[in-house]
Coordinates of C-alpha atoms in Angstrom, one line a residue:
X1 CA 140.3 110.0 131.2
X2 CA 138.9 106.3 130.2
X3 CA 135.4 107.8 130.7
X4 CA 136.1 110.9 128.7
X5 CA 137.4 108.4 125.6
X6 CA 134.7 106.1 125.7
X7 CA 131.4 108.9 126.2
X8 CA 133.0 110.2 122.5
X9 CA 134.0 107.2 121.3
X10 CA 130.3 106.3 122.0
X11 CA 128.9 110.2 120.7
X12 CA 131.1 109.0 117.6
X13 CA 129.4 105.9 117.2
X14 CA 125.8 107.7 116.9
X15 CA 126.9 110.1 115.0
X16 CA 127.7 107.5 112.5
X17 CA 124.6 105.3 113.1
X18 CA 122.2 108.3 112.4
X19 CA 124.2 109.0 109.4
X20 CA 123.9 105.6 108.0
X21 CA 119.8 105.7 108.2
X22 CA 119.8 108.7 106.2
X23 CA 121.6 106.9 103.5
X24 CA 120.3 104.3 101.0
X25 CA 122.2 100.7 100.6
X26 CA 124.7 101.9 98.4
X27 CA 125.6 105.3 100.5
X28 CA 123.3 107.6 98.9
X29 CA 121.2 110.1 101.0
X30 CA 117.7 109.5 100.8
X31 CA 116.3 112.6 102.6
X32 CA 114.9 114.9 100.7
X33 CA 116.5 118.2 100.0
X34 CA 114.9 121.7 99.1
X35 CA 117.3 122.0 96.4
X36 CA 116.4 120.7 92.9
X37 CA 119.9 120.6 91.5
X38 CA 120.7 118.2 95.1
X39 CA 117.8 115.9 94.5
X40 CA 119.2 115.8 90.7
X41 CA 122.9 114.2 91.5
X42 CA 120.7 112.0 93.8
X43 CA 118.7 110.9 91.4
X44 CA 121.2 110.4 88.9
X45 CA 124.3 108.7 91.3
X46 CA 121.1 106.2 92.3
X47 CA 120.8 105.1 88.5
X48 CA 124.5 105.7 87.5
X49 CA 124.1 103.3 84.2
X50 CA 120.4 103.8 83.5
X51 CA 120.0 104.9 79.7
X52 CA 116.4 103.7 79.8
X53 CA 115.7 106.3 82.9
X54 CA 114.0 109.7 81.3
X55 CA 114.1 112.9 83.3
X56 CA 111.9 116.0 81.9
X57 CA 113.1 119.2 83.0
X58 CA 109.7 121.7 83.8
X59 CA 109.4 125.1 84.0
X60 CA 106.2 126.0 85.9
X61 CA 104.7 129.5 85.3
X62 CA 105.9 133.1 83.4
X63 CA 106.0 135.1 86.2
X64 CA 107.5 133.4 89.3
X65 CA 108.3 130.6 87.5
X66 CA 108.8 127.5 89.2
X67 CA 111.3 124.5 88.4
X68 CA 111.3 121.1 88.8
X69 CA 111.8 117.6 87.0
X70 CA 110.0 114.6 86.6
X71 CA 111.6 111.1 86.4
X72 CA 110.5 107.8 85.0
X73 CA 111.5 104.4 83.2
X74 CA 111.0 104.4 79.7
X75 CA 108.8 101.1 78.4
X76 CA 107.2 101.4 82.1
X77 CA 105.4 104.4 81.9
X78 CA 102.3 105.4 79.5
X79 CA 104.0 108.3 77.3
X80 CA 100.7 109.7 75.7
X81 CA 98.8 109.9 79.2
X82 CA 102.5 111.4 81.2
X83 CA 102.1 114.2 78.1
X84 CA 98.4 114.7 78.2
X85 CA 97.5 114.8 81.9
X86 CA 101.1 115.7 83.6
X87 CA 103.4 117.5 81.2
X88 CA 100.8 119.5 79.3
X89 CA 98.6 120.7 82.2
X90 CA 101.7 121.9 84.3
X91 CA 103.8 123.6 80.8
X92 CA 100.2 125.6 80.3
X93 CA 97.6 125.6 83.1
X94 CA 99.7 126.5 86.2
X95 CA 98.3 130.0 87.7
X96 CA 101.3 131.8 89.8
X97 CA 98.9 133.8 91.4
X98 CA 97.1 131.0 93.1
X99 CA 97.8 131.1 96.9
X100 CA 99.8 128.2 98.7
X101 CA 102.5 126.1 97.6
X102 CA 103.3 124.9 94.5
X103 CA 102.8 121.5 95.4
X104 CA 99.9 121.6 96.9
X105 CA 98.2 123.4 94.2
X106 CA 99.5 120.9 91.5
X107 CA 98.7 118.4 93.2
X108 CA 95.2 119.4 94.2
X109 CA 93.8 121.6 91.2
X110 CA 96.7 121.1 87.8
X111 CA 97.3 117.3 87.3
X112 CA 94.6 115.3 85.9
X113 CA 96.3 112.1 87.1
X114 CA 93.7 109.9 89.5
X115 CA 95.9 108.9 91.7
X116 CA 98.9 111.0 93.4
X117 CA 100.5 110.8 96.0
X118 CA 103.2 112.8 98.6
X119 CA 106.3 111.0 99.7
X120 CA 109.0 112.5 102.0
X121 CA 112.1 110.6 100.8
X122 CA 113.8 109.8 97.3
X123 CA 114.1 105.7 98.4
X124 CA 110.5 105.9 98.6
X125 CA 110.4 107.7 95.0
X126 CA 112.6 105.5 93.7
X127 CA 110.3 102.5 94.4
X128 CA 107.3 104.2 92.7
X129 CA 110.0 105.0 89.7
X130 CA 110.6 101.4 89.2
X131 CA 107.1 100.3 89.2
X132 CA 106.7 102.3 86.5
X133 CA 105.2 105.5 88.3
X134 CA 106.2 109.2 87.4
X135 CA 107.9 110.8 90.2
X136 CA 107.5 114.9 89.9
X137 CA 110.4 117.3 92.1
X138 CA 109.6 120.4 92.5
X139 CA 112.1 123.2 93.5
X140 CA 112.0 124.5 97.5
X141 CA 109.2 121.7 98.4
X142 CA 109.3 119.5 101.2
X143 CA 107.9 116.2 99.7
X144 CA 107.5 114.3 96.0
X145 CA 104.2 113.3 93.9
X146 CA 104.2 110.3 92.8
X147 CA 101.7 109.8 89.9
X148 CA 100.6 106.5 88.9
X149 CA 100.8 106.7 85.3
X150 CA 101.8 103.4 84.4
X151 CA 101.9 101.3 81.2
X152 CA 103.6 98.6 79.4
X153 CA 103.0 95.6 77.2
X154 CA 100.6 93.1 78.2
X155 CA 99.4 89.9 77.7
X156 CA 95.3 90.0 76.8
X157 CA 92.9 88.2 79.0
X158 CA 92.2 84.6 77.2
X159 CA 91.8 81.1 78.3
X160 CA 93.9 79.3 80.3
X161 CA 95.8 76.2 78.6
X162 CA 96.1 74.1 81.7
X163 CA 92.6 74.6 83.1
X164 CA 90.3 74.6 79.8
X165 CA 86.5 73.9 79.8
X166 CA 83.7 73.0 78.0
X167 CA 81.1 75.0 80.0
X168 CA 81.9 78.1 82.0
X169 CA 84.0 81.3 81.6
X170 CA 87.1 81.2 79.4
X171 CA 88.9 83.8 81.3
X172 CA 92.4 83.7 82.8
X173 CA 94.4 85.4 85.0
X174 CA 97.4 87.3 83.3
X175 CA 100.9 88.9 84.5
X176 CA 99.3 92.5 86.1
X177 CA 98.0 92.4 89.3
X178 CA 96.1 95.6 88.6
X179 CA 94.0 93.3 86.0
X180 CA 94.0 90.2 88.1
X181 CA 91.9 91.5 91.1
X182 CA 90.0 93.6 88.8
X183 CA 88.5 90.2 87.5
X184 CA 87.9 89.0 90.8
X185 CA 86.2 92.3 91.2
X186 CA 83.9 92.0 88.7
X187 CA 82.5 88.7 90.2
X188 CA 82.3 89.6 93.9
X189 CA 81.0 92.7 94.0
X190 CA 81.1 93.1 97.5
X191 CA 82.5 95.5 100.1
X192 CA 83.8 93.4 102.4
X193 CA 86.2 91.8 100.0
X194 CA 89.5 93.0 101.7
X195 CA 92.2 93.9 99.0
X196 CA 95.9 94.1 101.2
X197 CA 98.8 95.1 99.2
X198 CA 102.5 94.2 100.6
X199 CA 106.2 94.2 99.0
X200 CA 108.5 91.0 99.2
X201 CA 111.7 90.8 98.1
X202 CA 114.7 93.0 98.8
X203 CA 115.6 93.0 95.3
X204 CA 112.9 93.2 92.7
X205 CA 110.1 94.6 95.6
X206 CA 107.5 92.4 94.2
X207 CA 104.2 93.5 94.8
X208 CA 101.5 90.6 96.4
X209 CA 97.8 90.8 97.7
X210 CA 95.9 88.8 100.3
X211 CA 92.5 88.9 99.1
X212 CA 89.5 87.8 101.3
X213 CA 86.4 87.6 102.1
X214 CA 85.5 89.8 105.6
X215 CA 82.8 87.8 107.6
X216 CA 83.4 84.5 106.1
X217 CA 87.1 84.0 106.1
X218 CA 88.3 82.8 109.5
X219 CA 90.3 86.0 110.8
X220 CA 92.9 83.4 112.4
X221 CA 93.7 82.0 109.2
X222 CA 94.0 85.7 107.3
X223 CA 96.1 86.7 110.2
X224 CA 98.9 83.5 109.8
X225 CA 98.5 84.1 106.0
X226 CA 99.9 87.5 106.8
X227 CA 102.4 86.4 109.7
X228 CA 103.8 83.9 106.8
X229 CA 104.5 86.5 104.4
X230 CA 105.5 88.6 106.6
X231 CA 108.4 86.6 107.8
X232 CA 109.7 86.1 104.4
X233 CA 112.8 87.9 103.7
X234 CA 114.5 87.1 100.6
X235 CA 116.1 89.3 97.8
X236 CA 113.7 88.2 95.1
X237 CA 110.9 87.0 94.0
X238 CA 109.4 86.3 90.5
X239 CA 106.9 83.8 90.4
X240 CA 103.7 82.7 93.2
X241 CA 106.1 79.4 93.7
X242 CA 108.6 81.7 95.4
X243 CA 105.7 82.2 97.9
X244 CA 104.2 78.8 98.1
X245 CA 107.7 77.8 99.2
X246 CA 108.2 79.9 102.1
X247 CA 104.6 79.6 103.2
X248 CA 103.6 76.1 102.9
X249 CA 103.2 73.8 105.8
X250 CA 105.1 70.8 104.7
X251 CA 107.7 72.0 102.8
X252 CA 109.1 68.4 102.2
X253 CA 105.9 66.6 101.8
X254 CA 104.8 64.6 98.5
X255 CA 101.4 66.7 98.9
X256 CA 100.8 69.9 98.1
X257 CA 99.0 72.4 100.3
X258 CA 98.5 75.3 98.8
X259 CA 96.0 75.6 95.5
X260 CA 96.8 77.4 92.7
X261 CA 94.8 77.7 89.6
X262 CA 94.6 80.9 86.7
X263 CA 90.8 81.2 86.5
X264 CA 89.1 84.2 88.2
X265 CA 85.9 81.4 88.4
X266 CA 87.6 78.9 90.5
X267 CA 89.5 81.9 92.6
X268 CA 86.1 83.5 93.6
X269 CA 84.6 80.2 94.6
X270 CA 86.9 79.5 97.0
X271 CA 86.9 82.9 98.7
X272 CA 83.5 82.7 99.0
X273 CA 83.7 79.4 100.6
X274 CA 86.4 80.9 103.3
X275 CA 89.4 80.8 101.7
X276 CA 92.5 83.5 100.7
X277 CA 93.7 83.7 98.0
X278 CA 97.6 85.2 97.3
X279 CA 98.1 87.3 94.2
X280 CA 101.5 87.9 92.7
X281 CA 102.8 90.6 90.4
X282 CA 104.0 89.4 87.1
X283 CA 102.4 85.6 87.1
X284 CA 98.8 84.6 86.3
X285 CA 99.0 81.6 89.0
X286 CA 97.0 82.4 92.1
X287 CA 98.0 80.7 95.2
X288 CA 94.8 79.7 97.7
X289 CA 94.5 78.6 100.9
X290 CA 94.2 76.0 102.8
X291 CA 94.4 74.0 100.7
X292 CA 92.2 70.1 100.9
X293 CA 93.5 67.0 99.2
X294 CA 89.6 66.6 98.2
X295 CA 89.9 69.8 95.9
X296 CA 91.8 68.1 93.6
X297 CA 88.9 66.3 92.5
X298 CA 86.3 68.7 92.2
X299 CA 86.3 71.0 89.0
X300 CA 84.9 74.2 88.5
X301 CA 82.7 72.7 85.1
X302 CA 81.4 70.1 87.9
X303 CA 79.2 73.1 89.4
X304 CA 78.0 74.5 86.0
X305 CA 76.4 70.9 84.6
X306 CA 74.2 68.8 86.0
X307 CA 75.0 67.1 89.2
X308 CA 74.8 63.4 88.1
X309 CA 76.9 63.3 85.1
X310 CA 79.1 65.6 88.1
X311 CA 79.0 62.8 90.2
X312 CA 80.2 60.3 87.4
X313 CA 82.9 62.4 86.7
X314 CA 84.4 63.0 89.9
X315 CA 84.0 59.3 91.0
X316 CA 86.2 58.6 87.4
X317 CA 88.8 61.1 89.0
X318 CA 89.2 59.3 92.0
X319 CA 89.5 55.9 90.4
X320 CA 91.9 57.6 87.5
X321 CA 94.3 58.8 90.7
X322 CA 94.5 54.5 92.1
X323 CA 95.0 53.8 88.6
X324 CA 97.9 56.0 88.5
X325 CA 99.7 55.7 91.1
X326 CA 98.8 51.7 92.3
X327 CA 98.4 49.9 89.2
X328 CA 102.2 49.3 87.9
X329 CA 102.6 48.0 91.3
X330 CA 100.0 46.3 91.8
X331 CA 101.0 44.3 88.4
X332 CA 104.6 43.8 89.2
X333 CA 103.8 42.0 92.8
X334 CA 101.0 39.8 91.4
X335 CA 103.0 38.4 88.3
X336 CA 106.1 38.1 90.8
X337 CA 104.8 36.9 93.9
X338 CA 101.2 36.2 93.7
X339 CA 100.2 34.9 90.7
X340 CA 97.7 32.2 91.7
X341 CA 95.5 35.5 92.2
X342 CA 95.3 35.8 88.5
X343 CA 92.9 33.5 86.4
X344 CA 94.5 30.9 84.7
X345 CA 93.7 31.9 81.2
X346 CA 95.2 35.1 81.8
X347 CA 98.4 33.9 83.7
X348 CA 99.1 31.8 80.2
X349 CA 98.2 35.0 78.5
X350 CA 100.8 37.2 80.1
X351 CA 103.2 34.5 80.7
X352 CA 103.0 33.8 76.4
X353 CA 103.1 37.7 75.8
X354 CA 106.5 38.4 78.6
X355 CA 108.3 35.0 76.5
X356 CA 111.7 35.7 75.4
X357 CA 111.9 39.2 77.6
X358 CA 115.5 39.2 79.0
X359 CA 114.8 41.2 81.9
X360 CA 112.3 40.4 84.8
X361 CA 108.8 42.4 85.6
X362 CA 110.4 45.6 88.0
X363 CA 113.3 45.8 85.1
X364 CA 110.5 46.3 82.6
X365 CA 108.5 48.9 84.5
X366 CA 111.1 51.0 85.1
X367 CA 112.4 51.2 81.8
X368 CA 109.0 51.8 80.3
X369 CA 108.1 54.2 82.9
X370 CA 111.2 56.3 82.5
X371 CA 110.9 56.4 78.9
X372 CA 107.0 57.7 79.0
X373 CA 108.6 60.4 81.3
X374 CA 110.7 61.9 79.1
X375 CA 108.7 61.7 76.3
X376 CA 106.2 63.6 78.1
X377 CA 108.5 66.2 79.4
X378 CA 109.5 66.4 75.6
X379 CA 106.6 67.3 75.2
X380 CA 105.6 69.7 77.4
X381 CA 108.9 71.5 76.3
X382 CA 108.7 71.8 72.3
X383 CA 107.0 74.2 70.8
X384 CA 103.0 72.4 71.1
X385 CA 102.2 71.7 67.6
X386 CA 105.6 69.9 67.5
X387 CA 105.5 68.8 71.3
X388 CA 102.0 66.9 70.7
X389 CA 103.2 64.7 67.9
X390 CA 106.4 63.7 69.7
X391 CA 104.7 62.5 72.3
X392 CA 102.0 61.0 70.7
X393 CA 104.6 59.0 67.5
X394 CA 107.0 58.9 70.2
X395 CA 104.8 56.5 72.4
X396 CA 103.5 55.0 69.5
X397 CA 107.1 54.4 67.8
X398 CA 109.3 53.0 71.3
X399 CA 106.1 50.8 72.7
X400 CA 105.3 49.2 69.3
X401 CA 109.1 48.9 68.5
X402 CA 110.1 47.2 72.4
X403 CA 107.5 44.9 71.6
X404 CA 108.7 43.6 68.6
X405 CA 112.3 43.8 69.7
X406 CA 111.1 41.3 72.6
X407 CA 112.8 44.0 75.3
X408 CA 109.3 43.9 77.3
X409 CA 106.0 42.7 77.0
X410 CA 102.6 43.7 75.5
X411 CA 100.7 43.6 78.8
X412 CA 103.7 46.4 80.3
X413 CA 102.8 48.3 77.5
X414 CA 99.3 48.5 78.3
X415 CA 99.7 48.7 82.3
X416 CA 102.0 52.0 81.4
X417 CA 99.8 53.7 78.6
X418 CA 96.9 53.4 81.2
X419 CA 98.5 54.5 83.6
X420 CA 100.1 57.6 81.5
X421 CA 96.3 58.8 80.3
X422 CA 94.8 58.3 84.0
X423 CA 97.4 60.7 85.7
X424 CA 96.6 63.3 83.4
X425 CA 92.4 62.9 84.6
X426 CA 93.7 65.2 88.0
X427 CA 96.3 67.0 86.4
X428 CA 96.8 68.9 90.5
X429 CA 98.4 65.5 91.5
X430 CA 100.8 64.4 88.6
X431 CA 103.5 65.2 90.3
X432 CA 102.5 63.1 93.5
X433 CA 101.4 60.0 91.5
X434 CA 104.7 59.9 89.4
X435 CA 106.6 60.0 92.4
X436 CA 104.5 57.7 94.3
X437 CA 104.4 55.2 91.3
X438 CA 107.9 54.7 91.2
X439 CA 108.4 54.7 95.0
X440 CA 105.2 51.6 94.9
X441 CA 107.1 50.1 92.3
X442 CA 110.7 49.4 94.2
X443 CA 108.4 48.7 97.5
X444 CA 106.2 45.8 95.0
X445 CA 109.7 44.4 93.7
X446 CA 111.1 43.3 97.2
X447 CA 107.7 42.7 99.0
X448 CA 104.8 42.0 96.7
X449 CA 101.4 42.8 98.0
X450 CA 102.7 43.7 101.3
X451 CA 105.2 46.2 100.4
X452 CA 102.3 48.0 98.0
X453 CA 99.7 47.8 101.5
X454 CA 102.9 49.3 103.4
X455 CA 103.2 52.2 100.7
X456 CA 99.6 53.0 100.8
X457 CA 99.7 53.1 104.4
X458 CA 102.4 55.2 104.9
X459 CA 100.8 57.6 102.8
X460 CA 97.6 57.7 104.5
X461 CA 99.6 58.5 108.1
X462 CA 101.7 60.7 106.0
X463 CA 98.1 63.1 104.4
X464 CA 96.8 62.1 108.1
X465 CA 99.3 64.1 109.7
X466 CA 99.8 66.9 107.5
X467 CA 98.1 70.3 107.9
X468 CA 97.0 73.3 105.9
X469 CA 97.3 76.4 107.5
X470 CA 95.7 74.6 110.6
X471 CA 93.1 73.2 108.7
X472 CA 93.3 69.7 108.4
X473 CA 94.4 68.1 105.1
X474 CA 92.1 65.4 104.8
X475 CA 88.8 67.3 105.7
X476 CA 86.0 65.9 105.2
X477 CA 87.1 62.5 104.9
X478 CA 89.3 62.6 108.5
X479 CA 87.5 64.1 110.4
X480 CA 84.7 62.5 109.5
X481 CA 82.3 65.6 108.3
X482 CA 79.1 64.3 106.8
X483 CA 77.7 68.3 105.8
X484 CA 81.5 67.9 104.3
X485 CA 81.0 64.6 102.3
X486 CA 78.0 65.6 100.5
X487 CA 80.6 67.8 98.0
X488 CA 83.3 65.2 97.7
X489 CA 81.9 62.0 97.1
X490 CA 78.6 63.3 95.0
X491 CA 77.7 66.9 93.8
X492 CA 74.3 68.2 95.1
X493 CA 72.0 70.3 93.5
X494 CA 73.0 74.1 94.1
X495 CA 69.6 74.4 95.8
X496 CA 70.6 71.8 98.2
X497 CA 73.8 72.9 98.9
X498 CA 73.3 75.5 101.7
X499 CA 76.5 76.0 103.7
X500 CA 79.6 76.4 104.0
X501 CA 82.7 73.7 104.8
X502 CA 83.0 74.2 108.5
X503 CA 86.4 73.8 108.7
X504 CA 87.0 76.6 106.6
X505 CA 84.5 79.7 107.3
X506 CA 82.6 80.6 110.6
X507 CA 79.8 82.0 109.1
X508 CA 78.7 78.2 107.2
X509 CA 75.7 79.8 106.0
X510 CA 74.9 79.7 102.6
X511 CA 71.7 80.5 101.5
X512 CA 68.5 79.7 102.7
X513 CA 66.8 76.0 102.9
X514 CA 63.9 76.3 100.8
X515 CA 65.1 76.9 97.4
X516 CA 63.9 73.4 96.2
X517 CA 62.2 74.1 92.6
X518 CA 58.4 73.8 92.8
X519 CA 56.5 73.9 89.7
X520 CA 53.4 74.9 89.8
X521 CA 50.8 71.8 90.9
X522 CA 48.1 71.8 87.8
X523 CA 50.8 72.4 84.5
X524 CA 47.8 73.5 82.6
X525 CA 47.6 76.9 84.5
X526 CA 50.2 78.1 82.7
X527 CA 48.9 77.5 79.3
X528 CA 45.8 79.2 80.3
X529 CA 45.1 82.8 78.3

């Protein structure tokens, strides 16, 4: 008798599990049924409160005639092409004499639509529905087109604020992920440049792309980009930080490692140097990795000019990140602890300047620092006509004013202003150096020169140990690559750069070794007629 209870207790329990997979989240079959008016009241109990959902009722054919429906969101979908190459064809071109069925033949020889495609269950139609595709029922058929007729307001193509240039292209990335890997497309015009769509987020099914490069990206790396994303369950996403944070390496490191820049230029470069690079619908920031802490020296305008003023350049951006992040510190333990390291001249200078201060150096620092914080988050936040002259009278108006008021001293002033106008030179570490700065600064005030040599250290070991999707972070500098080095500290010639970084593609080859210029050896040849 037990056995008899639990073998339908148990047929019960099936019965009920098979039932719940043919349901949707909220209870709502998603099979398909060959009834229209069925697949109606599915439709409609899925989007109980939707005014903004349009559904188009068709009659297909005179004789015979066919029903059926088609669903979309309004403001997602292009209306003049839905009425010119789906609703117009089907209303007047359908032949009922045609052998097969209906759907078939619409699909294959009435819709002028480019791309359509079959789907067996209304969960999948529904998905196409919200990304703005048209979904077409038809009465007695066994599956749904889906025709990608999509449109909706968008921003143009123009130049990126953050990442502006004097020489190169003034393109950016935008919000559409159709038109973001179209401008990659137009650079790399290659085959082998793998495009792989997937769908994060439980909620708002946010569409992403792993683009690379087949035959130079390193297939392990694509693979644990893919694992990574794979593993990311969450019910939304709406911006490439989403991703960054459930990808990245060191999720509570100072350091970033994973790139992100909106210029199809510096994207393409760095997927033909190895790298993949992590699309996201509805944000113009494009996620790349790995990711070096080198890269946040080297600018895409470096490889359009001439490699010496290049090289200039990119040793002012390394010196512009010590100034940043060392120099507050570095003046707060030598006027507190070390001054006989300071001429004399200038030690009367300071100690004139800092007279009547009531509070001491790290007092000083803090306050000034704090207050240039906020007046540049003020200003990144106002509308940028208004945002550029607070920050700029702002600045102007507090330093000159705690100067007079005898809160701090000139030379603070100076040490912070310097510091505030070098951070912005490698604008991919700001948010490391401010950190840093302040974290140098408290070490400075209890331990002088030795607590700043025990910050720096610990940061080293700290980028030492950290990793980039198994790359390591401080390639080329540890480990030592000298093919590395020649991009990092100086910018060769284009001719003379002929490979890849190791660490990041298999196939290092460039281009060939003899593209030296040679002009011809008597000039006067070519003047010859």
């Amino acid at each position: 008798m037990l056995t008899k209870i639990i073998r339908k207790s148990t047929r019960k329990k099936r019965c009920q599990s098979t039932e719940i997979l043919s349901q949707g989240p909220s209870g709502i079959p998603m099979s398909l049924s060959k009834k229209l008016e069925d697949n109606r009241q599915a439709i409609l109990t899925i989007f109980p409160k939707a005014d903004d959902l349009v559904i188009r009722e068709l009659t297909i054919g005179t004789q015979d005639p066919v029903q059926a429906f088609a669903v979309m969101i309004f403001g997602l979908f292009n209306e003049d092409s839905v009425n010119e190459n789906l609703i117009k064809p089907l209303l007047s071109l359908y032949d009922n004499q045609r052998s097969g069925s209906p759907l078939k033949i619409i699909k294959d020889s009435i819709l002028t639509v480019s791309s359509v495609q079959e789907v067996q269950t209304i969960d999948d139609a529904v998905t196409g529905i919200l990304s703005g595709d048209t979904a077409l029922f038809i009465d007695g058929a066994d599956s749904i087109l889906i025709a990608s007729i999509r449109g909706w307001e968008a921003r143009g193509v123009e130049e990126p604020e953050t990442e502006s240039v004097v020489r190169g292209p003034r393109e950016g990335f935008v919000e559409s992920l159709g038109t973001n890997i179209s401008l990659i497309r137009r650079k790399i015009k290659n085959p082998n440049l793998m495009v792989e769509k997937v769908t994060v987020g439980k909620q708002t099914k946010t569409s992403l792309c792993i683009l690379h490069i087949h035959g130079i990206a390193n297939d392990e790396i694509v693979q644990e980009v893919k694992d990574r994303i794979g593993r990311i369950e969450t019910d939304s996403v709406l911006e490439s930080g989403y991703i960054e944070s459930f990808i990245e390496d060191a999720p509570y490191s100072l350091f970033p490692t994973i790139g992100n820049s909106e210029k199809p230029d510096i994207v393409c470069a760095k997927l033909l140097e190895g790298r993949i690079a992590i699309l996201t619908d509805g944000t113009p920031f494009v996620l790349t990795v790995p990711y070096l802490f080198v890269e946040a020296f080297q600018n895409s305008e470096d490889y359009y000019s001439r490699p010496y003023l290049a090289t200039f350049i990119r040793w002012l951006r390394w010196l512009s990140f010590f100034i940043s992040t060392f120099v507050p510190a570095l003046y707060v333990a030598i006027t507190t602890y070390h001054q006989e390291l300071l001429p004399t001249s200038l030690l009367i200078s300071i100690a004139s300047a800092n007279e009547g201060s009531p509070f001491p150096t790290i007092v000083e620092a803090l306050l000034m620092q704090i207050a240039y914080e906020i007046l540049r988050e003020a200003g990144l936040r106002l509308p940028k006509a208004v945002g550029q002259a607070v920050s700029i009278v702002g600045a102007l108006v507090i330093g000159e004013a705690a100067v007079s008021a005898g809160l701090v001293g000139a030379p603070m002033v100076v040490v912070v202003a310097l510091t505030g106008i070098s951070s912005f030179v490698v604008p991919a570490l700001t948010d490391v150096t401010t950190i840093a700065r302040f974290a140098l600064l408290i070490l400075s005030s209890f331990a002088g020169l030795y607590g700043v040599m025990l910050g720096f250290a610990g940061f080293v070991i700290h980028q030492l140990s950290l990793r980039s999707f198994g790359v390591p972070y401080m390639s080329p500098l540890v480990p030592l690559s000298g093919a590395g080095l020649t991009d990092v500290i100086i910018r060769k010639p284009w001719w003379a750069m002929t490979s890849r970084p190791p660490v990041l593609s298999r196939n290092t080859t460039r281009q060939a070794n003899s593209l030296t210029p040679r002009p011809p050896e008597d000039p006067g040849t070519l003047n010859k007629t």
